[in-house]
CSV table of C-alpha atoms in Angstrom, one decimal:
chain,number,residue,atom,x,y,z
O,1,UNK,CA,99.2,77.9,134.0
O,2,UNK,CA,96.3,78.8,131.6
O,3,UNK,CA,96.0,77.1,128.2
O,4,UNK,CA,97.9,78.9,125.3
O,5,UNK,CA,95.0,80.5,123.2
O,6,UNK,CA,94.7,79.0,120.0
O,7,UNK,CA,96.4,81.4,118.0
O,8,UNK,CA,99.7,82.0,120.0
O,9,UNK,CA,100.2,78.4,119.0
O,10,UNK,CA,100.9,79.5,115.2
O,11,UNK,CA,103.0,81.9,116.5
O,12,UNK,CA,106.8,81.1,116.7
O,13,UNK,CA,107.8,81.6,120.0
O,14,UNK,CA,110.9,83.3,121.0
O,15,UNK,CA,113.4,82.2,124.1
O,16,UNK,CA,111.8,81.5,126.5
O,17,UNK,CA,109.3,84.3,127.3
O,18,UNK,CA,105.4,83.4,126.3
O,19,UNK,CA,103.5,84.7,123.6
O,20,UNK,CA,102.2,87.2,126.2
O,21,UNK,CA,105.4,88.2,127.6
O,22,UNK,CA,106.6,89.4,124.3
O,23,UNK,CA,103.5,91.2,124.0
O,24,UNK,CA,103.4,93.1,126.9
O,25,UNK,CA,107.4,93.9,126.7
O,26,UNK,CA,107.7,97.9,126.3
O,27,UNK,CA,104.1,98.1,128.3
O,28,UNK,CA,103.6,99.2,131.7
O,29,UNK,CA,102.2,95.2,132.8
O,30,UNK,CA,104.2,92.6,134.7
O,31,UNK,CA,104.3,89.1,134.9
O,32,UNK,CA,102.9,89.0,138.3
O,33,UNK,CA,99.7,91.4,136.8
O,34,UNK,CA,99.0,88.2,134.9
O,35,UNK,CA,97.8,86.0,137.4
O,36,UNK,CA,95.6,88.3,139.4
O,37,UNK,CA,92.8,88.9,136.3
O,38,UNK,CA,93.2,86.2,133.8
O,39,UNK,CA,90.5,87.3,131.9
O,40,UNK,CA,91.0,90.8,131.4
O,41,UNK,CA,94.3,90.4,130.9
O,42,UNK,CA,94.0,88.2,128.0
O,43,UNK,CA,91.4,90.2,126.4
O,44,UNK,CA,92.2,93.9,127.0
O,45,UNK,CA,95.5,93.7,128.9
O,46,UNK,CA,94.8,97.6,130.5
O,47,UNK,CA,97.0,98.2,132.9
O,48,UNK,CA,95.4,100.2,136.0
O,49,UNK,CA,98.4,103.1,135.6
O,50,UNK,CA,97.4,104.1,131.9
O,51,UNK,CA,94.1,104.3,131.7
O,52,UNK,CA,93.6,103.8,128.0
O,53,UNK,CA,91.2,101.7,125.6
O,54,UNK,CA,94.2,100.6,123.7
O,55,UNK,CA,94.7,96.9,124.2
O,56,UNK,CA,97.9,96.5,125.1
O,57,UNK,CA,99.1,93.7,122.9
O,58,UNK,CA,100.6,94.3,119.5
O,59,UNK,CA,97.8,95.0,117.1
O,60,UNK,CA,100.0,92.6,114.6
O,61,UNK,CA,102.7,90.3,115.7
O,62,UNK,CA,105.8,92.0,114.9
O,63,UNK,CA,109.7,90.9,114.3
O,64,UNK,CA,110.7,90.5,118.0
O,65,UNK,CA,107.3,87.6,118.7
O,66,UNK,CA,109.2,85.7,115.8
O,67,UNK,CA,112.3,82.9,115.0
O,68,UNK,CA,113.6,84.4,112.1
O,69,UNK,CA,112.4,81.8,109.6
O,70,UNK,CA,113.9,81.4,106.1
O,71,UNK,CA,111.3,83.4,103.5
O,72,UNK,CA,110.9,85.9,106.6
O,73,UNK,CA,114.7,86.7,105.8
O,74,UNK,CA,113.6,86.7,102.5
O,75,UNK,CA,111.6,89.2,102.7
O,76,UNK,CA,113.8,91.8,104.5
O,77,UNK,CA,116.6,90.6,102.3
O,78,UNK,CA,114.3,91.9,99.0
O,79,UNK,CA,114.2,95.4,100.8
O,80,UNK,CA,117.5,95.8,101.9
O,81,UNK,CA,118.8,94.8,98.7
O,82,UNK,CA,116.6,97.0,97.2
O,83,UNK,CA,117.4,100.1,99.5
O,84,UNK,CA,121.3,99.2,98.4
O,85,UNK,CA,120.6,98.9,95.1
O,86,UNK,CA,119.1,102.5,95.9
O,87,UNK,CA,122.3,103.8,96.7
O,88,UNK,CA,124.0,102.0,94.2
O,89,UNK,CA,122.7,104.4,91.6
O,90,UNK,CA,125.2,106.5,92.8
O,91,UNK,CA,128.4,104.5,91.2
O,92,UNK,CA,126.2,104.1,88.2
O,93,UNK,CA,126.0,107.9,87.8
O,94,UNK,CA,129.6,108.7,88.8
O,95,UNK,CA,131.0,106.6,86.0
O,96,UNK,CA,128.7,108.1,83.6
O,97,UNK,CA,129.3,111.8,84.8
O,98,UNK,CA,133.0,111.0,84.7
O,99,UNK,CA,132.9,109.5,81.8
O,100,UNK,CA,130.8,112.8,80.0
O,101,UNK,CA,133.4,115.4,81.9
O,102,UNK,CA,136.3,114.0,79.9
O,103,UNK,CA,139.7,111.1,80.3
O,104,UNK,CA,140.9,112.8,83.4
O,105,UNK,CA,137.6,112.4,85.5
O,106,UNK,CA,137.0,109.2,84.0
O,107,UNK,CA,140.3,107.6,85.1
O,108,UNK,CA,139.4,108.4,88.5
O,109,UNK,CA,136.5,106.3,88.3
O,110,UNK,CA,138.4,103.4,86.8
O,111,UNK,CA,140.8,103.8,88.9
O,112,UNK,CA,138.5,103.1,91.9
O,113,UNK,CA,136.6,100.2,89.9
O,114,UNK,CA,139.3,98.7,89.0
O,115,UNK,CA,141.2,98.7,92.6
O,116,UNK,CA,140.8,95.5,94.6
O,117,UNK,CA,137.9,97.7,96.7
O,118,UNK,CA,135.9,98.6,93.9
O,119,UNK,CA,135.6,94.8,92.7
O,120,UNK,CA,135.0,93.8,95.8
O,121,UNK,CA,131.7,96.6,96.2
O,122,UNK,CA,131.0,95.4,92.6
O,123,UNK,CA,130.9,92.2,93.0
O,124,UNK,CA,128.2,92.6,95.9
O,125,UNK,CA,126.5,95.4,93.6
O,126,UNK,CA,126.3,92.0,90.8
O,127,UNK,CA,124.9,89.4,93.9
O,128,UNK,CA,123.0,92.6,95.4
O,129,UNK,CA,121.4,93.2,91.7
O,130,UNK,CA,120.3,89.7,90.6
O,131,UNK,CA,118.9,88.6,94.5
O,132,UNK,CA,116.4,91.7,94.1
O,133,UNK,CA,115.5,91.0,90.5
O,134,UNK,CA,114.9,87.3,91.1
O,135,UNK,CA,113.2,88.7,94.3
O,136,UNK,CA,110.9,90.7,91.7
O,137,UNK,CA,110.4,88.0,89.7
O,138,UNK,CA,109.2,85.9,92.3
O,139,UNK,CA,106.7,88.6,93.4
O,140,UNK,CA,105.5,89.0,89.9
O,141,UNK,CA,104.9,85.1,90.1
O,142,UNK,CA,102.9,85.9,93.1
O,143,UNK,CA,100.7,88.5,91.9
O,144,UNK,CA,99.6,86.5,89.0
O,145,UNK,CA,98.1,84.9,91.8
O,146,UNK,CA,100.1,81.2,92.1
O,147,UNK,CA,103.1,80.5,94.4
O,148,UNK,CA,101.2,80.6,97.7
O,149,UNK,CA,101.1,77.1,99.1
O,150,UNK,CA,103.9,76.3,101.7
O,151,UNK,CA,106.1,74.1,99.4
O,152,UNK,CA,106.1,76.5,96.6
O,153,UNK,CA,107.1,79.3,98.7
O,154,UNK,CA,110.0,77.4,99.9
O,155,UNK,CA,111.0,76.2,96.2
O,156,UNK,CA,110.3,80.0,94.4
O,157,UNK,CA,112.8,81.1,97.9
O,158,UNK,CA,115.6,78.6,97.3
O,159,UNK,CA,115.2,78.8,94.0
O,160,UNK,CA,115.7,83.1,93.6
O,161,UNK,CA,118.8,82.9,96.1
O,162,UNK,CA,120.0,79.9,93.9
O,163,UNK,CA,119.4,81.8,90.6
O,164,UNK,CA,121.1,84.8,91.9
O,165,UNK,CA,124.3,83.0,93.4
O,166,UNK,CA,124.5,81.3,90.0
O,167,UNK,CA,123.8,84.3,87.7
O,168,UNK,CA,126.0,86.8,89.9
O,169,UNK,CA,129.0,83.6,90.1
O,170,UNK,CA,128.3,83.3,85.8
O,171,UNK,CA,128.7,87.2,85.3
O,172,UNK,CA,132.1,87.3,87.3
O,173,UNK,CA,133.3,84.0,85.2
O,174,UNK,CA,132.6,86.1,82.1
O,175,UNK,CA,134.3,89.3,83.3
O,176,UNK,CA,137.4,87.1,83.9
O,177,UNK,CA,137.9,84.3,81.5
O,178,UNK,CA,136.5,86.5,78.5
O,179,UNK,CA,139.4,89.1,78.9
N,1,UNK,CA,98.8,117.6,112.8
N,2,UNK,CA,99.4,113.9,113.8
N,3,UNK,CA,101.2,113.5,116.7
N,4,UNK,CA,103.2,110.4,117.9
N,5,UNK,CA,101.4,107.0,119.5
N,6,UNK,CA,102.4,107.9,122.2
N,7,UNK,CA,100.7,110.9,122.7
N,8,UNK,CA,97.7,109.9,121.6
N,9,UNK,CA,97.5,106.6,124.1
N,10,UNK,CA,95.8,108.6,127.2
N,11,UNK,CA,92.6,108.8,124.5
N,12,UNK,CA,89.5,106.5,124.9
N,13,UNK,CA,89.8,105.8,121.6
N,14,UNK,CA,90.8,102.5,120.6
N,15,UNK,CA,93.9,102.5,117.4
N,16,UNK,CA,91.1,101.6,115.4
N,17,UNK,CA,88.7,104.4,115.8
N,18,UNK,CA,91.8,107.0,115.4
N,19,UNK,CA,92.2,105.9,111.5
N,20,UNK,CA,88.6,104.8,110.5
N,21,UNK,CA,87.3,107.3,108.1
N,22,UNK,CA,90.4,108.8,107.5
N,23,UNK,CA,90.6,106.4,104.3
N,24,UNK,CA,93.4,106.0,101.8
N,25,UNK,CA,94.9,108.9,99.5
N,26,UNK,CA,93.7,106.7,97.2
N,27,UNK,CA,97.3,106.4,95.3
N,28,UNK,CA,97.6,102.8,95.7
N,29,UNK,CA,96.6,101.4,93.0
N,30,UNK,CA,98.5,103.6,90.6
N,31,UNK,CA,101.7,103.5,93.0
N,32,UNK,CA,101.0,99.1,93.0
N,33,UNK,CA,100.9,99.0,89.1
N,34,UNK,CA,104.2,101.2,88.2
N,35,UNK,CA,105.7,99.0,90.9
N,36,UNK,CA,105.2,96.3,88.7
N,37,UNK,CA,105.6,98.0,85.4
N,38,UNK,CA,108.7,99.2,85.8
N,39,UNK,CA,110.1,95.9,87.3
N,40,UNK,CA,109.0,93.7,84.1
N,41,UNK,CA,110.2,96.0,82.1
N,42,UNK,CA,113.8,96.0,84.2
N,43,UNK,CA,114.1,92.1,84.0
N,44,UNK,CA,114.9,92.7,80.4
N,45,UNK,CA,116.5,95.8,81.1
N,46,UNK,CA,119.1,94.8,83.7
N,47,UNK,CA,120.0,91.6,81.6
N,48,UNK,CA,121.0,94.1,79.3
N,49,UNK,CA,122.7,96.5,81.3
N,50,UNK,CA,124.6,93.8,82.7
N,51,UNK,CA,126.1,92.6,79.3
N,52,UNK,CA,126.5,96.3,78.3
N,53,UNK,CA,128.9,97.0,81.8
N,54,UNK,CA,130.7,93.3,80.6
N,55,UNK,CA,131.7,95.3,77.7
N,56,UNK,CA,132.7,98.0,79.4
N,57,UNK,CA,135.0,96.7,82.0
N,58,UNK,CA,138.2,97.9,81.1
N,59,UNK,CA,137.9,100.2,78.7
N,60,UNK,CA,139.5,103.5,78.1
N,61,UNK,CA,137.7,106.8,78.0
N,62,UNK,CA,137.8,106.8,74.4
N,63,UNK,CA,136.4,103.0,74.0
N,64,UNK,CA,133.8,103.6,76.9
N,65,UNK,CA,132.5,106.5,74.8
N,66,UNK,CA,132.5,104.9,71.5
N,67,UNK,CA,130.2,102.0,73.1
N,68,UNK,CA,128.1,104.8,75.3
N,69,UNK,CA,127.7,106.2,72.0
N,70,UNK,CA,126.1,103.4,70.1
N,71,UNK,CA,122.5,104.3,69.8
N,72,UNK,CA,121.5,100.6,70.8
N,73,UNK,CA,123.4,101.2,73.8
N,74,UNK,CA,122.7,104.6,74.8
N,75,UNK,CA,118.9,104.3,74.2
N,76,UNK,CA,119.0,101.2,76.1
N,77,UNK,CA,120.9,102.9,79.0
N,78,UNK,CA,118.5,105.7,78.9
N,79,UNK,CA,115.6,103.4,78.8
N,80,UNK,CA,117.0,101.7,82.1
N,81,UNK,CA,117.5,105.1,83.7
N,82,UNK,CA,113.8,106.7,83.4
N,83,UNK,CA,112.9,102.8,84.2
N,84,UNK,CA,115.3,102.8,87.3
N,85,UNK,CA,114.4,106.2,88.3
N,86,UNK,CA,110.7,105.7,89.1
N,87,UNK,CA,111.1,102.1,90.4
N,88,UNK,CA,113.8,102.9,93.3
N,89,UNK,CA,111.4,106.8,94.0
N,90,UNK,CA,108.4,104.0,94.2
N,91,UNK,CA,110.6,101.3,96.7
N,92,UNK,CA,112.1,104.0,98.6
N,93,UNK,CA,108.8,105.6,98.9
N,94,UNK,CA,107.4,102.7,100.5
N,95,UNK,CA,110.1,102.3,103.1
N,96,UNK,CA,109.7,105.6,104.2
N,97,UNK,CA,106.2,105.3,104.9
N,98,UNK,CA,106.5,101.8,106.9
N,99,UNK,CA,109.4,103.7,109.1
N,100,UNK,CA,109.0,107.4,109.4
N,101,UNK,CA,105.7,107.8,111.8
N,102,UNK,CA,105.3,111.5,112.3
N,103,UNK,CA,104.8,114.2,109.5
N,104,UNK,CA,107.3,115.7,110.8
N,105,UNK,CA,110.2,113.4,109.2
N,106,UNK,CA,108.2,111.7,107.2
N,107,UNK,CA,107.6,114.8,104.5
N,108,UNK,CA,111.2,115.9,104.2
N,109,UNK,CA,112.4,112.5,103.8
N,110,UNK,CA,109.9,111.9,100.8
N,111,UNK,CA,110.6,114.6,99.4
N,112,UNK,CA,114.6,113.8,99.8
N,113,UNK,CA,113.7,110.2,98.3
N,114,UNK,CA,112.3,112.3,94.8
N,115,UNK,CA,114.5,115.1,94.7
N,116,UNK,CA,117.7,112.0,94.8
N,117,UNK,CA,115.6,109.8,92.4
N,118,UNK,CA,115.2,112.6,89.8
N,119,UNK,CA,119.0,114.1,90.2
N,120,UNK,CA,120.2,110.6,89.5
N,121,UNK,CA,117.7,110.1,86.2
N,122,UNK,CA,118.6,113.5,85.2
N,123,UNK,CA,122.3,113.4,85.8
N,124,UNK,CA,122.6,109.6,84.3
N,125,UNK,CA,120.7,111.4,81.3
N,126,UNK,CA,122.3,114.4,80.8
N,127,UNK,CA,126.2,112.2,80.6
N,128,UNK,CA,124.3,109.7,78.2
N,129,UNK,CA,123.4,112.4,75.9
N,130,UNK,CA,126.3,114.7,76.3
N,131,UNK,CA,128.2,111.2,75.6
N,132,UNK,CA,126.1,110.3,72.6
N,133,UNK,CA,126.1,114.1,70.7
N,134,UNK,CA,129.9,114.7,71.8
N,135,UNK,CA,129.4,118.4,72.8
């Protein structure tokens, strides 16, 4: 077996396929096509059937080379959340319709906030909320251009999913005890 | 006009000579800063929003529209729409873009992402006010 090139080693390696193997999954090359031309392989990776100046490895590693690692989670979390938060609108704009049609539309709408189902999707809507605004903030950290190094990443991470559980678990213990 | 990856592969041309030249719409920057803008400004935004829906919970049509009402609260509220509006158009916008590779889909479902993000502003607007004049 060949050395692993210097940069597959930063790369976190998944199962127990090779940097290369996960490369060339979806492309037309084998394992066996490896061994024959070492060289080309590693540099080009054309396989004889397409005949093609694209190099067949990904042109940036992408989600299926990777572990899923913590602030990689983080990440995706901050767009989901935000995508949900998207449709989330909608409640927002129901209970404010409802509320300018008149008592009988509005009731509806209470009536489906106040139900054991519409605490529950309210109480994710709170959690959804404050993870993507501490997400935001943490971004707005970053583009003031501090945050980067590997310990402060890991601290302004913990620390948003912290501040959100603790914000969203504060809001709740409001709506309750202050009733 | 730009046809998928796929069809494109047989071509001598390596990913990188397909795009060069073909430069940026040059939107970025502008897209990058109301990003931002919006956010700060929904940090304070949301905190109140949060305590406004606290004092909501519960409430009967009546009490819901006497608070909608206030013009702290309904000028806050529409604040946070036109804020909200733009931000999610913006996010949503972005998403698109990463996911939808071919004209084909990716135009009808930007212009689906504004046309939902402007019917929500505009409906969200339109209660608030109708709330707050009590027509």
């Amino acid at each position: 077996m060949r050395q692993t090139p210097p940069q597959a080693r930063f790369w976190h390696r998944k199962r127990t396929g090779t940097w290369k193997d996960a490369a060339l999954r979806g492309n037309n090359a084998s394992p066996s096509q490896l061994g024959s031309s070492p060289v080309e392989v590693t540099d080009q990776m054309a396989s004889p059937q397409r005949p093609t100046a694209s190099p067949m490895r990904p042109l940036s590693p992408h989600l299926e080379i990777f572990y899923p690692l913590f602030l990689m989670m983080m990440s995706i979390a901050h767009r989901i959340t935000g995508a949900a938060l998207y449709a989330g609108t909608l409640l927002v704009v129901w209970y404010l319709v409802a509320a300018a049609i008149g008592p009988r539309a509005f009731s509806y709408a209470q009536g489906f906030f106040g139900s054991w189902f519409g605490q529950l999707v309210l109480f994710g809507y709170t959690y959804v909320l404050f993870h993507h605004m501490m997400g935001g903030i943490r971004h707005l950290v970053w583009d003031t251009g501090h945050g980067y190094g590997a310990r402060e990443r890991r601290l302004l991470g913990l620390g948003s999913v912290i501040a959100a559980v603790t914000l969203t678990v504060v809001v709740w213990a409001l709506a309750l005890f202050l009733a | 006009m730009t046809a998928g990856m796929e069809e494109l592969a047989p071509s001598m041309h390596t990913p990188t000579r397909r795009v060069r030249g073909h430069g940026s719409a040059h939107h970025g920057t502008g897209h990058f800063i109301k990003q931002r803008v919006t956010a700060v400004a929904q940090v304070v935004l949301i905190t109140a929003f949060v305590g406004i829906v606290l004092a909501l919970r519960g409430k009967d049509h009546a009490g819901a529209v006497q608070l909608l009402s206030n013009p702290f609260v309904a000028i806050t509220m529409l604040l946070l729409i036109g804020s909200v509006g733009l931000h999610m158009r913006l996010g949503m916008q972005t998403i698109v873009e990463d996911y939808f590779h071919t004209q084909q889909t990716r135009i009808p479902a930007l212009l689906l992402n504004h046309f939902f993000g402007i019917v929500v502003t505009a409906a969200s607007a339109f209660a608030l006010l109708k709330i707050s004049f009590g027509m």
